[in-house]
PDB file of C-alpha atoms and ligand atoms in Angstrom:
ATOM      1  CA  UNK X   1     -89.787  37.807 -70.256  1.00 55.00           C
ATOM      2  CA  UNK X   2     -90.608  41.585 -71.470  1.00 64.00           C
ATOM      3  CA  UNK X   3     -87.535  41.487 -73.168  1.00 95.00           C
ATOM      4  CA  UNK X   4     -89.222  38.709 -75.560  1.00 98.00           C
ATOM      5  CA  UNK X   5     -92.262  40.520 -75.523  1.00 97.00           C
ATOM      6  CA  UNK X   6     -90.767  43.973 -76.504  1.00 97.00           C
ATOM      7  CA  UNK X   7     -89.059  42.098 -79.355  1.00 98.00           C
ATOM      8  CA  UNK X   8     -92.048  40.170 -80.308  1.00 98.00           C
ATOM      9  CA  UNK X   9     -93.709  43.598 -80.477  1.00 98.00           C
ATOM     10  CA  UNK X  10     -90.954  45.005 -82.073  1.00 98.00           C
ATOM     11  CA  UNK X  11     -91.215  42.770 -85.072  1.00 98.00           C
ATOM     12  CA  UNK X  12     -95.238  42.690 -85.658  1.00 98.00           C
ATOM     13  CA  UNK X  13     -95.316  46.130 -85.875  1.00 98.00           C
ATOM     14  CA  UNK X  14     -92.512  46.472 -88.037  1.00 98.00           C
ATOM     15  CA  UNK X  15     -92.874  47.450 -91.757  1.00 98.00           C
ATOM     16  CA  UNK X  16     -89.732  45.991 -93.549  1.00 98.00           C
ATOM     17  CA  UNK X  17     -87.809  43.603 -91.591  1.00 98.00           C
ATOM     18  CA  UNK X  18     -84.761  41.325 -92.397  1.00 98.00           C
ATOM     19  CA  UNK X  19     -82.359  39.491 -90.827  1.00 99.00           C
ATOM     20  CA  UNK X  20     -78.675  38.779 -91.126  1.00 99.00           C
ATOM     21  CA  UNK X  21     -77.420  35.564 -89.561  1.00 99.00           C
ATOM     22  CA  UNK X  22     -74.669  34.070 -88.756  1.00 98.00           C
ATOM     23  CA  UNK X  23     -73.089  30.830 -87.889  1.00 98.00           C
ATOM     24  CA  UNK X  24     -74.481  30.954 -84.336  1.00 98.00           C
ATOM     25  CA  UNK X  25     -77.719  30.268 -85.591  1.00 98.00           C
ATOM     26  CA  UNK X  26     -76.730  26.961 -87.036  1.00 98.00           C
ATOM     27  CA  UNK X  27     -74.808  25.829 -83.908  1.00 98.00           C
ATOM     28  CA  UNK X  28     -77.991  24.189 -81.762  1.00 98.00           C
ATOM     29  CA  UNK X  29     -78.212  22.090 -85.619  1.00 98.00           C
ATOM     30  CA  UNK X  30     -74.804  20.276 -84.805  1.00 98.00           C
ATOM     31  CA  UNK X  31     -72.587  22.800 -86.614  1.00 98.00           C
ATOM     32  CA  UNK X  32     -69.920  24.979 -84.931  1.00 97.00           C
ATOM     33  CA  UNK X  33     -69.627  28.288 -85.601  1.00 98.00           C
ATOM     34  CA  UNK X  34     -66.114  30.050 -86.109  1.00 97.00           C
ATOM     35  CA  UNK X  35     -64.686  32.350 -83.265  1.00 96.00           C
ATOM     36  CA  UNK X  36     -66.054  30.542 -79.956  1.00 95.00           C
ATOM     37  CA  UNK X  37     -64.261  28.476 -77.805  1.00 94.00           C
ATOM     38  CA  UNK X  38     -64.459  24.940 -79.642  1.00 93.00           C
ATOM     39  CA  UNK X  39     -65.512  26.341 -82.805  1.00 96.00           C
ATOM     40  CA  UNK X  40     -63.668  25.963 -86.470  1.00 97.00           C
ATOM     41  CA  UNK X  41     -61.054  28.406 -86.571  1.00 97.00           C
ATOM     42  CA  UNK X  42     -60.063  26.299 -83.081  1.00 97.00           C
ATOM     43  CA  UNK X  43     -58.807  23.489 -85.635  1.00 96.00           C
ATOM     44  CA  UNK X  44     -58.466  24.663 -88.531  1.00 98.00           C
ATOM     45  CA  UNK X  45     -55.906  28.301 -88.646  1.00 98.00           C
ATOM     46  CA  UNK X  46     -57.861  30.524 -91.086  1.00 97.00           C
ATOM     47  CA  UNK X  47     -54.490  31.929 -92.048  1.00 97.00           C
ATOM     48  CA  UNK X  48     -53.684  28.141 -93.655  1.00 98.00           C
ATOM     49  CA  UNK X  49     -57.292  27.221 -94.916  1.00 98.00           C
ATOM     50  CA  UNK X  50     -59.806  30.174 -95.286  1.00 98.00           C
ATOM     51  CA  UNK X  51     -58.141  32.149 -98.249  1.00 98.00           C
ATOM     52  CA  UNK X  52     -58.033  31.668-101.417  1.00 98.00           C
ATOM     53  CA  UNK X  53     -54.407  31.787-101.884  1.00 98.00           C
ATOM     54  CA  UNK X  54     -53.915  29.428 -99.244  1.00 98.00           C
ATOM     55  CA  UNK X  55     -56.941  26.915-101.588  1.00 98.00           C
ATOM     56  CA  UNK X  56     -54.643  27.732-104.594  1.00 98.00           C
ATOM     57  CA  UNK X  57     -51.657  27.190-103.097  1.00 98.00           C
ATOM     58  CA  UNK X  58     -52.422  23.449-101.363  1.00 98.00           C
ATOM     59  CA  UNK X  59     -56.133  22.617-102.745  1.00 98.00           C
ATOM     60  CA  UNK X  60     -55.796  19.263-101.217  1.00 98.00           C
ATOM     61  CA  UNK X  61     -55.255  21.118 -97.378  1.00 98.00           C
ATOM     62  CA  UNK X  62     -57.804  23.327 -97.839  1.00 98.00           C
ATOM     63  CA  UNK X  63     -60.194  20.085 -99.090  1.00 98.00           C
ATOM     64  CA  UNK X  64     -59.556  18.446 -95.790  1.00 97.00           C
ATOM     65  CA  UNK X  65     -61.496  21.251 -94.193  1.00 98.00           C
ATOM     66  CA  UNK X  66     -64.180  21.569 -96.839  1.00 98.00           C
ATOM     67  CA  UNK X  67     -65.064  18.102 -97.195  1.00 97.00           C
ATOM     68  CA  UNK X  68     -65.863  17.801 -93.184  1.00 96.00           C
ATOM     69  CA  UNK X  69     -67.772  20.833 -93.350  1.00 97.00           C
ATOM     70  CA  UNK X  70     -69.441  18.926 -96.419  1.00 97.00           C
ATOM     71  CA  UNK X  71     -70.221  15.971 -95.071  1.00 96.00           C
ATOM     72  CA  UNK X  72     -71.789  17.953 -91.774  1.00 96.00           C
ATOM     73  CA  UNK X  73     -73.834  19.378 -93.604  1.00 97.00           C
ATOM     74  CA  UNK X  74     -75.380  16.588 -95.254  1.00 96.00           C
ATOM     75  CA  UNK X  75     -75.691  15.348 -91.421  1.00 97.00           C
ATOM     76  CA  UNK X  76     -77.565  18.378 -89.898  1.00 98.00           C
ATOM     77  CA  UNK X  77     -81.255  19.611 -89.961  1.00 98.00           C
ATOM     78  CA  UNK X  78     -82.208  23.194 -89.582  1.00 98.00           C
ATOM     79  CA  UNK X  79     -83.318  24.401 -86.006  1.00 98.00           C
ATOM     80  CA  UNK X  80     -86.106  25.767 -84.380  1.00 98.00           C
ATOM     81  CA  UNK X  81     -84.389  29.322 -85.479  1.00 98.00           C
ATOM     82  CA  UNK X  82     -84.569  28.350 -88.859  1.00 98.00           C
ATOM     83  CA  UNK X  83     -87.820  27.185 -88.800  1.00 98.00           C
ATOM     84  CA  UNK X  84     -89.419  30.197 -86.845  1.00 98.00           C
ATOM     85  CA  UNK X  85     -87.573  32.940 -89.448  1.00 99.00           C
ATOM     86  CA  UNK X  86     -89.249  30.743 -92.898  1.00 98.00           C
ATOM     87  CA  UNK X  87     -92.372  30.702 -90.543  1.00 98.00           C
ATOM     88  CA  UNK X  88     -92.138  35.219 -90.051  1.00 98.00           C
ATOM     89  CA  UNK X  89     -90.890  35.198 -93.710  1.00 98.00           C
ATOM     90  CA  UNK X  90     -94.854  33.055 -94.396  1.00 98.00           C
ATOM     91  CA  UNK X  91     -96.500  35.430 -91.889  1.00 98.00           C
ATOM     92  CA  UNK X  92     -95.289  37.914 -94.065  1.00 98.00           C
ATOM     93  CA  UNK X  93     -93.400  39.657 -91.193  1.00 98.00           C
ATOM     94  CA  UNK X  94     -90.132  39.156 -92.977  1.00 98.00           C
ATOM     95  CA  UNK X  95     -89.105  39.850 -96.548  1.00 98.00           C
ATOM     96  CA  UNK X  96     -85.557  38.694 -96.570  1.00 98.00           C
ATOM     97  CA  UNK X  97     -82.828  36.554 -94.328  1.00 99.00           C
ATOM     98  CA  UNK X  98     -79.127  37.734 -95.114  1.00 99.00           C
ATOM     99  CA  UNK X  99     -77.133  34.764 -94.465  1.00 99.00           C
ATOM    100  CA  UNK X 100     -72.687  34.822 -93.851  1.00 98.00           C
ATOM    101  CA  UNK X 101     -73.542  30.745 -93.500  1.00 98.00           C
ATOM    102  CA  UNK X 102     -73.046  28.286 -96.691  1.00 98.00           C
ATOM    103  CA  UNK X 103     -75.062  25.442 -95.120  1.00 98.00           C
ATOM    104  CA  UNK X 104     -78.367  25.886 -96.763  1.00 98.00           C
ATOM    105  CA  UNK X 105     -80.444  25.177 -93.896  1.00 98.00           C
ATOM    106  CA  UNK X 106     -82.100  28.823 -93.963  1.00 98.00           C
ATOM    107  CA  UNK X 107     -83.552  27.296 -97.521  1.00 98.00           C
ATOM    108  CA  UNK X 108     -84.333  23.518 -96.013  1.00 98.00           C
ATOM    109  CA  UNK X 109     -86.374  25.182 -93.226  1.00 98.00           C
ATOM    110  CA  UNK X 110     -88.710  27.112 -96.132  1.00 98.00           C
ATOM    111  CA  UNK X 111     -87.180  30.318 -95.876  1.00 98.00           C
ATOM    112  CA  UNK X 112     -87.445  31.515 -99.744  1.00 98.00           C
ATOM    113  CA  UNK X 113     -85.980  35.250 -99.768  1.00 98.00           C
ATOM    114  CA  UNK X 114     -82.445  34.341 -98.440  1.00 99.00           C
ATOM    115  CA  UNK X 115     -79.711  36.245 -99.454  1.00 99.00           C
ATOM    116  CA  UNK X 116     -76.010  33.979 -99.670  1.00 98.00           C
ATOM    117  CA  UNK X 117     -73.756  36.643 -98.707  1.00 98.00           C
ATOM    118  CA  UNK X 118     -70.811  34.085 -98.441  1.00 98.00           C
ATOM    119  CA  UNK X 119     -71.893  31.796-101.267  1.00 98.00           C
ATOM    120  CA  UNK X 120     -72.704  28.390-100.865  1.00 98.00           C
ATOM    121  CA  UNK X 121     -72.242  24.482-101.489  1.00 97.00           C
ATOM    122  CA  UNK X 122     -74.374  23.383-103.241  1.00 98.00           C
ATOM    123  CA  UNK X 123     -72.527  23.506-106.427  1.00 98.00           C
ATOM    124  CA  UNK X 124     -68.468  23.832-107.245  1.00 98.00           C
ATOM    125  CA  UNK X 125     -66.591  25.250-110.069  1.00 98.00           C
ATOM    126  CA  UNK X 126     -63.121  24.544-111.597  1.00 98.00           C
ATOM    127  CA  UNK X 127     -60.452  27.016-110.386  1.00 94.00           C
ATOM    128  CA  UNK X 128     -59.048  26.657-113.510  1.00 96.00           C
ATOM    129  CA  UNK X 129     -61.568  26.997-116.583  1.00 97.00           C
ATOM    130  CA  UNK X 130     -64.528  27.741-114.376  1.00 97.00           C
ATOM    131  CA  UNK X 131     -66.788  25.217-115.338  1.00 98.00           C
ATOM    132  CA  UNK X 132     -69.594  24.398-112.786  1.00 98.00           C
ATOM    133  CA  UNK X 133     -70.531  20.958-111.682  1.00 98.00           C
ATOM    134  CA  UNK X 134     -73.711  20.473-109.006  1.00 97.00           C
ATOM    135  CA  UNK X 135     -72.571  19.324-105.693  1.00 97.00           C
ATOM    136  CA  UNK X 136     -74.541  16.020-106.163  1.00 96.00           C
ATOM    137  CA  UNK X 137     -72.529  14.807-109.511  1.00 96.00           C
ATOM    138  CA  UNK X 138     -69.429  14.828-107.637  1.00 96.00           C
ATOM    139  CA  UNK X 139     -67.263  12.084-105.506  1.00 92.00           C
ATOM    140  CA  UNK X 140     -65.504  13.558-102.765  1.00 94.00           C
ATOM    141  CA  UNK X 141     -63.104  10.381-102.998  1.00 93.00           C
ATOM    142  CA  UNK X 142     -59.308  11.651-104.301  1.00 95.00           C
ATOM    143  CA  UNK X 143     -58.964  15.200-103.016  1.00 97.00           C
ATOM    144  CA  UNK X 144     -59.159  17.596-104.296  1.00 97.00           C
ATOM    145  CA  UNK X 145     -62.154  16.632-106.864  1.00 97.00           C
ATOM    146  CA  UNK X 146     -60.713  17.801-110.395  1.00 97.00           C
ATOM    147  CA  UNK X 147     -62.473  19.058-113.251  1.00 97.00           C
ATOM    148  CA  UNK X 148     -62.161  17.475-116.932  1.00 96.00           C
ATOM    149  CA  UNK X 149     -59.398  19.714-117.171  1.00 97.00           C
ATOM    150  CA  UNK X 150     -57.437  18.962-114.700  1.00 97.00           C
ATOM    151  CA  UNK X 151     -57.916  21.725-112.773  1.00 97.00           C
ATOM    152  CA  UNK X 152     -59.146  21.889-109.085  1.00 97.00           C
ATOM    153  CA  UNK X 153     -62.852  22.063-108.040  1.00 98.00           C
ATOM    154  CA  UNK X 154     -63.476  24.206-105.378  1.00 98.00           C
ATOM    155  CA  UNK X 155     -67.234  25.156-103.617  1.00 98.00           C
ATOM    156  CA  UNK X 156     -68.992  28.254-104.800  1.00 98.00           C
ATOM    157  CA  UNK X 157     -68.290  29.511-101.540  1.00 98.00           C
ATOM    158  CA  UNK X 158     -66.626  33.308-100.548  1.00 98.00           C
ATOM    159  CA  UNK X 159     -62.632  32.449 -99.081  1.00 98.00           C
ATOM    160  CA  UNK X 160     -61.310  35.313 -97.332  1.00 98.00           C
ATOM    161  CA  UNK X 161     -59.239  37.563-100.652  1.00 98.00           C
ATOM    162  CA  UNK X 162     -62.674  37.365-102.640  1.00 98.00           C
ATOM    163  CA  UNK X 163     -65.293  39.139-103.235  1.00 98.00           C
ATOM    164  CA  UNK X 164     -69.108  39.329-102.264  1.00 98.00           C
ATOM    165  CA  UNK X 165     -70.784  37.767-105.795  1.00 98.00           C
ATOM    166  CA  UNK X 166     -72.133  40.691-106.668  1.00 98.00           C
ATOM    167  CA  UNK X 167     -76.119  40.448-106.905  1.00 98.00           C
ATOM    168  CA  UNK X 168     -76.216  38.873-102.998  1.00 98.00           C
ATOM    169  CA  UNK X 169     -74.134  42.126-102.538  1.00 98.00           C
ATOM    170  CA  UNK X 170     -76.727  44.155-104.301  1.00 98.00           C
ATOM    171  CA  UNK X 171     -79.513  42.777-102.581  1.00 98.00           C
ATOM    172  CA  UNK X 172     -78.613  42.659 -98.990  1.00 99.00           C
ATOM    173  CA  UNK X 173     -77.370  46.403 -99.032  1.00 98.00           C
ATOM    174  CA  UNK X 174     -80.721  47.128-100.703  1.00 98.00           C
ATOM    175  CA  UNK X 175     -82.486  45.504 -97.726  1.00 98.00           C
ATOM    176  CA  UNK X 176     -80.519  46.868 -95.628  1.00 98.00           C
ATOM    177  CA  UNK X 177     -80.987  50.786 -96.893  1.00 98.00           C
ATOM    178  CA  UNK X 178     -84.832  49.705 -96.902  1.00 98.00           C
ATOM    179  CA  UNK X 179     -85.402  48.388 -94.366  1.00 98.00           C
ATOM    180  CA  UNK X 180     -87.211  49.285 -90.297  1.00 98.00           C
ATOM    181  CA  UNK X 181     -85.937  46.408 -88.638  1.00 99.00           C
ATOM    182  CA  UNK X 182     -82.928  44.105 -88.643  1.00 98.00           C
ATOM    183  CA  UNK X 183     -82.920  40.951 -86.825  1.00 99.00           C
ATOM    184  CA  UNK X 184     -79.122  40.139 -86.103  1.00 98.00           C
ATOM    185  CA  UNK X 185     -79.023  36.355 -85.373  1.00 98.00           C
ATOM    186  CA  UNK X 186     -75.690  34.499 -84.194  1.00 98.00           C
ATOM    187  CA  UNK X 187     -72.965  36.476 -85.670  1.00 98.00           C
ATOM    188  CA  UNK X 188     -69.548  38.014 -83.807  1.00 98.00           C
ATOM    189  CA  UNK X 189     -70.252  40.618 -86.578  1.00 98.00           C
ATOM    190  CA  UNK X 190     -66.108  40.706 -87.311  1.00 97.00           C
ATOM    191  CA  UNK X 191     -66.374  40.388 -91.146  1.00 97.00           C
ATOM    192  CA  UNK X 192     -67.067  43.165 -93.373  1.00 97.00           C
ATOM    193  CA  UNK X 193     -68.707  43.817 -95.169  1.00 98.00           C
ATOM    194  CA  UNK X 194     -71.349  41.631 -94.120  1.00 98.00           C
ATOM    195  CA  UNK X 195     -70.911  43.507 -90.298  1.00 98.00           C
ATOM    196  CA  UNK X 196     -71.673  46.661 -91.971  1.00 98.00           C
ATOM    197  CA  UNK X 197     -75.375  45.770 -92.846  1.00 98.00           C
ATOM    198  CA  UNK X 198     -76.568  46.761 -89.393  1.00 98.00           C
ATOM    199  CA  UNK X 199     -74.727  49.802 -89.291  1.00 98.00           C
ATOM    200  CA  UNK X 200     -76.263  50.654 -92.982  1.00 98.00           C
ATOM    201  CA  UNK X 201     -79.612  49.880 -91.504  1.00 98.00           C
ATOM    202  CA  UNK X 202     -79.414  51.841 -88.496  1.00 98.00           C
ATOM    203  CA  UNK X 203     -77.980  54.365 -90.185  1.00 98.00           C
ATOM    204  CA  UNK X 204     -81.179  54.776 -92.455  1.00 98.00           C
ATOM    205  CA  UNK X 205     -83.331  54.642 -89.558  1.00 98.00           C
ATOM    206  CA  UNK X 206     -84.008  51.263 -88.796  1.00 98.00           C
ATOM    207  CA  UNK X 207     -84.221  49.360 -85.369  1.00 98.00           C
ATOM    208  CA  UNK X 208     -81.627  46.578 -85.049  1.00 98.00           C
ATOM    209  CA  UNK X 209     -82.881  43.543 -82.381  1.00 98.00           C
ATOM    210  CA  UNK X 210     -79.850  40.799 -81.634  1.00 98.00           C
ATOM    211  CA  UNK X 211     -80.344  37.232 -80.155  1.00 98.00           C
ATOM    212  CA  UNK X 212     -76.744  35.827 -79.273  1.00 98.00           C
ATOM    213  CA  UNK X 213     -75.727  34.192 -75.982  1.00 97.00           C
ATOM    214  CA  UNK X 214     -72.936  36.455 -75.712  1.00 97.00           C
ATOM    215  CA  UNK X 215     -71.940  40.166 -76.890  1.00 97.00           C
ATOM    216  CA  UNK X 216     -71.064  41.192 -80.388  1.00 97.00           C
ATOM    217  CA  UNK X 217     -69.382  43.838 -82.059  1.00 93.00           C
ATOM    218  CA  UNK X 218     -72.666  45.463 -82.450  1.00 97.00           C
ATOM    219  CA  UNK X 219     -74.257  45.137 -78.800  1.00 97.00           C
ATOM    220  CA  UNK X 220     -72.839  47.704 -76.894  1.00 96.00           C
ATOM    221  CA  UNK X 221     -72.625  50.477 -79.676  1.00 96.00           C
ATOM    222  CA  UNK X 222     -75.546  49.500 -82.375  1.00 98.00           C
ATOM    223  CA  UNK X 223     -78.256  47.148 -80.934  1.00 98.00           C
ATOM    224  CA  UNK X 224     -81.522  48.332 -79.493  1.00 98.00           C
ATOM    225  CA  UNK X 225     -82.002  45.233 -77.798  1.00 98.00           C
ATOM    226  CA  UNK X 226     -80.206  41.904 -77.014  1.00 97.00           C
ATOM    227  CA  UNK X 227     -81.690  38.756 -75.956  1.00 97.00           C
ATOM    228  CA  UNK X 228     -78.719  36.684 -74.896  1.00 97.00           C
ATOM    229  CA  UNK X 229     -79.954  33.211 -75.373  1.00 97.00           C
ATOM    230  CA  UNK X 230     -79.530  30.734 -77.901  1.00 98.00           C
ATOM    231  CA  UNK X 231     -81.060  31.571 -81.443  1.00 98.00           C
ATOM    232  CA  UNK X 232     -83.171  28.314 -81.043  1.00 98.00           C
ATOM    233  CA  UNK X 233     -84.289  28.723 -78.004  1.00 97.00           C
ATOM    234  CA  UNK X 234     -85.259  32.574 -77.913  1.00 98.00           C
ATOM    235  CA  UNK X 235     -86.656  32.684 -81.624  1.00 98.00           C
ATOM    236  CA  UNK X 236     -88.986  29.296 -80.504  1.00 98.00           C
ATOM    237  CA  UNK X 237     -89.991  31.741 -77.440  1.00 98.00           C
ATOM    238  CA  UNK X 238     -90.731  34.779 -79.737  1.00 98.00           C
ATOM    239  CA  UNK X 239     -92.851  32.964 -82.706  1.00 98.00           C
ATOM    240  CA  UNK X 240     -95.088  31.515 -79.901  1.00 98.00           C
ATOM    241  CA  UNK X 241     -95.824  35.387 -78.182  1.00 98.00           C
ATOM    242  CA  UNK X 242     -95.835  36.657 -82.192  1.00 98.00           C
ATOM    243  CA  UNK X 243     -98.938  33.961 -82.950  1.00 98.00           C
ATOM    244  CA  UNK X 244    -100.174  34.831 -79.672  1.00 97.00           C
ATOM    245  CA  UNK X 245    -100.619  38.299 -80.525  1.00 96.00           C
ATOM    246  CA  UNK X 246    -101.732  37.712 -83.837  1.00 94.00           C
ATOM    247  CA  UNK X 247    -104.608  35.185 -82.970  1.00 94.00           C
TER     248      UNK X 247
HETATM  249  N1  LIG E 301     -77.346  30.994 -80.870  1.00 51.29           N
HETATM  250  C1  LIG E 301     -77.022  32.260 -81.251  1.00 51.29           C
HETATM  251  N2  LIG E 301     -75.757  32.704 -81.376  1.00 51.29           N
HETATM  252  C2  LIG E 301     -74.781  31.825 -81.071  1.00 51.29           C
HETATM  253  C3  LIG E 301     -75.036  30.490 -80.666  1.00 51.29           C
HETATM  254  C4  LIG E 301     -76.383  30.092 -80.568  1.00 51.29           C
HETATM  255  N3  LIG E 301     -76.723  28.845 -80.186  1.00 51.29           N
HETATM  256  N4  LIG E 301     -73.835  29.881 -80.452  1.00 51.29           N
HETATM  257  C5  LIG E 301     -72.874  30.802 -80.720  1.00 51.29           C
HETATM  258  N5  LIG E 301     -73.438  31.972 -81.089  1.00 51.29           N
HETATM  259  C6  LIG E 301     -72.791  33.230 -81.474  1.00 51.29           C
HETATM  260  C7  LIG E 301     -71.417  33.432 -80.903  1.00 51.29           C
HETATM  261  O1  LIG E 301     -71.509  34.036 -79.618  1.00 51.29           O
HETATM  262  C8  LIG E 301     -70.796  34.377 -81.929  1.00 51.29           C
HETATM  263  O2  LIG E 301     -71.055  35.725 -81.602  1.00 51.29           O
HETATM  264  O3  LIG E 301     -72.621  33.190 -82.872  1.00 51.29           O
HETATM  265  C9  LIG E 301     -71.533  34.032 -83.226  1.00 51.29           C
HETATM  266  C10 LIG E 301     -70.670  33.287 -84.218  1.00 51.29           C
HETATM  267  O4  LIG E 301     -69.619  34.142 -84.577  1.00 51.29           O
HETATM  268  P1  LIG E 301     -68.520  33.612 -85.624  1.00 51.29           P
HETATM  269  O5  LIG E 301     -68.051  32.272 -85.194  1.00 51.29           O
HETATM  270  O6  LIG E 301     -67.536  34.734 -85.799  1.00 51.29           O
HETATM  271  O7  LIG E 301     -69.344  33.384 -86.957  1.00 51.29           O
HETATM  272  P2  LIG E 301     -69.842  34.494 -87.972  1.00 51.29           P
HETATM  273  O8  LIG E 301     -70.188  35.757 -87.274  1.00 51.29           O
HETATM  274  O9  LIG E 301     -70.903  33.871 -88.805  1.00 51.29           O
HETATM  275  O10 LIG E 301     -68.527  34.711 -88.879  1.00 51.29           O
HETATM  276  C11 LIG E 301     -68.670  35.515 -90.023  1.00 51.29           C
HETATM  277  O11 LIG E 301     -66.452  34.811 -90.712  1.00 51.29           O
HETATM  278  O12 LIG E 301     -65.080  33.016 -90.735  1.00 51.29           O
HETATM  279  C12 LIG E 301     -65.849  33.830 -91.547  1.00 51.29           C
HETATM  280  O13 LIG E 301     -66.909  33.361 -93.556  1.00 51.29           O
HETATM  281  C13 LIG E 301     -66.932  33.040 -92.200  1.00 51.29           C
HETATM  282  O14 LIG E 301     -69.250  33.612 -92.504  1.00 51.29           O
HETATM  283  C14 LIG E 301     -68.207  33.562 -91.562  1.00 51.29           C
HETATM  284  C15 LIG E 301     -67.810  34.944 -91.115  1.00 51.29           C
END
């Protein structure tokens, strides 16, 4: 139990906190993350489906992934992690979430400040002309969906090949120079550069705190202190000892 109350402590006193999540924390909402044992890599090979050469090269392949992790989404509701980092973000104990996830949920639980480091899909654009088209006006019937012009639509997500869009770039390294505390939530913390946001935030003096049931990349070299539960469970456990010690 200290080890929730030492992080719960942690993060009331702390001046600047964010967090950077990762898939993990959307796993307990019905989604499964990447790396672990049954999660997507498992059935779909990244090699074939998560870059954008391999989109351009067979849209309709890469569509067969997209579209389940479409419809999941439209399945799922955020968790109690969600819900307890919009609910430090209203305490005021949080001024930013960093997100590697494209589901949205960090926004459907009331977080506002949240930073889409990997894009997201809530809207598309045509690989061809780049015009955009909201996620809502399209039929994911014939795949892939097709733009006026012919051209393929594709999620205004980040494949592997791309680059960061550059103002979620800007933002989270800003947060990340500025900030005294980082809350690492349910990532492996494999992918740069979203993995080196802790290490810029340590590096400028900050505390990093991790909740993932097993080890990262960062636990045994960067993080101050891991709670190895699930996000849901241990961030439920914290926001009840944070109201406790601010009633
Ligand atoms: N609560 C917290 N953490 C969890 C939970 C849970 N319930 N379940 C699993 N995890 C942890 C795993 O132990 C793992 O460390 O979440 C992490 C998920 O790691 P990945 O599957 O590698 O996902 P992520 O770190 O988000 O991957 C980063 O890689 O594939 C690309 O673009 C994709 O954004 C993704 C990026």
């Amino acid at each position: 139990m200290n080890d929730y109350r030492k992080f719960s402590e942690i993060l009331c006193k702390s001046r600047h906190a964010v967090a950077l999540t990762g898939a993990g924390i959307s796993v307990e909402s019905g989604i499964p993350d990447f790396r672990s044992k049954d999660g997507l890599w498992s059935r779909f090979d990244p090699g074939e489906y998560a870059y954008i050469e391999s989109f351009r090269a067979n849209p309709a392949k890469v569509w067969k992934m997209l579209s389940e992790m479409d419809s999941l989404f439209s399945r799922v509701q955020p968790n109690a992690a969600h819900a307890a980092l919009s609910e430090f973000e209203r305490l005021g104990l949080l001024k930013a979430v960093v997100t590697q996830n494209i589901d949205s949920l960090h926004q459907r639980a009331g977080s506002s400040n949240v930073i889409e480091f990997h894009g997201h899909f809530r809207s598309l654009h045509c690989d061809r002309c780049g015009n955009i088209r909201d996620r809502k006006d399209i039929e994911l019937k014939a795949l892939p969906p097709l733009c006026s012009c012919g051209g393929p639509l594709r999620p205004d997500i980040v494949f592997f090949g791309e680059g960061i869009p550059g103002d979620a770039y800007r933002r989270a390294f800003e947060e990340s120079e500025n900030c005294d505390l980082m809350l690492v939530i349910g990532t492996s913390a494999m992918v740069a550069p979203a993995s080196m946001l802790p290490r810029v935030a340590k590096k400028a003096g900050a505390r990093v705190l991790e909740v993932n049931p097993t080890a990262s990349e960062l636990s045994h070299s960067l993080t101050d202190l891991l709670i190895m539960e699930p996000a849901g469970k241990a961030l439920g456990v914290i926001l009840a000892i944070v109201r406790e010690m601010r009633s």
